[in-house]
Amino acid sequence: MATMCFGKAGDTIWERRSKAESLKANANRMRGLNPLEANERLREAAEIFEDIGRADSVAKCFFELGEYERAGEIYLEKCEEKLKEAGECFSLAGCYNRAAEVYARGKFFCECLSACYDGKLFNLGFQYIQSWRLLEVSKVGTSEGRGKFDASAQKLLEGGALYHYKLKDSGTMMKFVKAFYSDNAMRTFLKKVGCLDELLHLEMEWGNHLEAANVAELKGDLLMAADILEGGGHLKDASMLILCFVFGKSLWEITDQGWPLKPFTEKRELLMKAKRIANNVSSHFYEFICTEANILSDELYTLPELKRLLSD
């Protein structure tokens, strides 16, 4: 009816626009029954829209036809204010690099990082994040907007770290990890993928000796943990950890007699080290460590001395 009215009024432009809208509406109605016919009507509508200069409508027709890249090109070339729509079209077409570029131009930060993530363009996304952090353009007006950007950035950084972990590229993986938004996020990721050496080095860089020692214990290296604790000034913990190590190494297997304690080469040296460290804590603690060291020692004792050690 609109087409007829504009035709009688002599308004050619609106007559053709109404006809194109009618074709588009008919195509949408018959898509489920006859998709081929529906597509033909959409193309006919697109031609009319193009003739009358309705670029936005042309792009929508090609979008509905599933020709996303072509729709994106039309948005980009003829609808400068439709950068977000153009980016969406390029993303759907699998042209992630192009989509990220368009989103970045329009300052659609989250969408840009999402395109980089979907296209595994992690290094490109990393560059965007570093640039936006430096220029603080990621502050998009509200705390909610900033929160969404931070979440998108963290998702991309974790994706990039995991991607390079699978490639066994530890150096690039750590570049992404060190850009995470919190220390706990870095710890969680590195523990999850089992990169304890990298986590240990990271904790040492931060000067977190207690956390670094915990990581060394997770690695099963109690002596390294003790050295880290000593270096960080946690002398009491370091001395006790050495004793724990000696005690564990001194135990016989379940099939053995269980007594005396099992000797091993470095036991004497380790016990002396534990006492040396304890001597810098307090006289009371030093006395306690000496008693423990004597019990664990492989030295030969007289009967009275053995009775005293048994009592201790």
Coordinates of N, CA and C in Angstrom, one line a residue, residues 24 89 117 188 213:
K24 N 12.1 -7.2 1.2 CA 12.9 -7.6 2.4 C 11.9 -8.3 3.4
C89 N 30.4 -7.8 11.6 CA 30.3 -8.5 10.3 C 31.6 -9.2 10.0
Y117 N 40.8 -12.5 20.7 CA 40.7 -13.8 21.4 C 40.2 -14.9 20.4
T188 N 47.6 -18.5 40.3 CA 46.6 -19.5 40.0 C 46.9 -20.1 38.6
A213 N 59.2 -20.1 49.0 CA 59.6 -21.3 49.7 C 58.4 -22.3 49.6

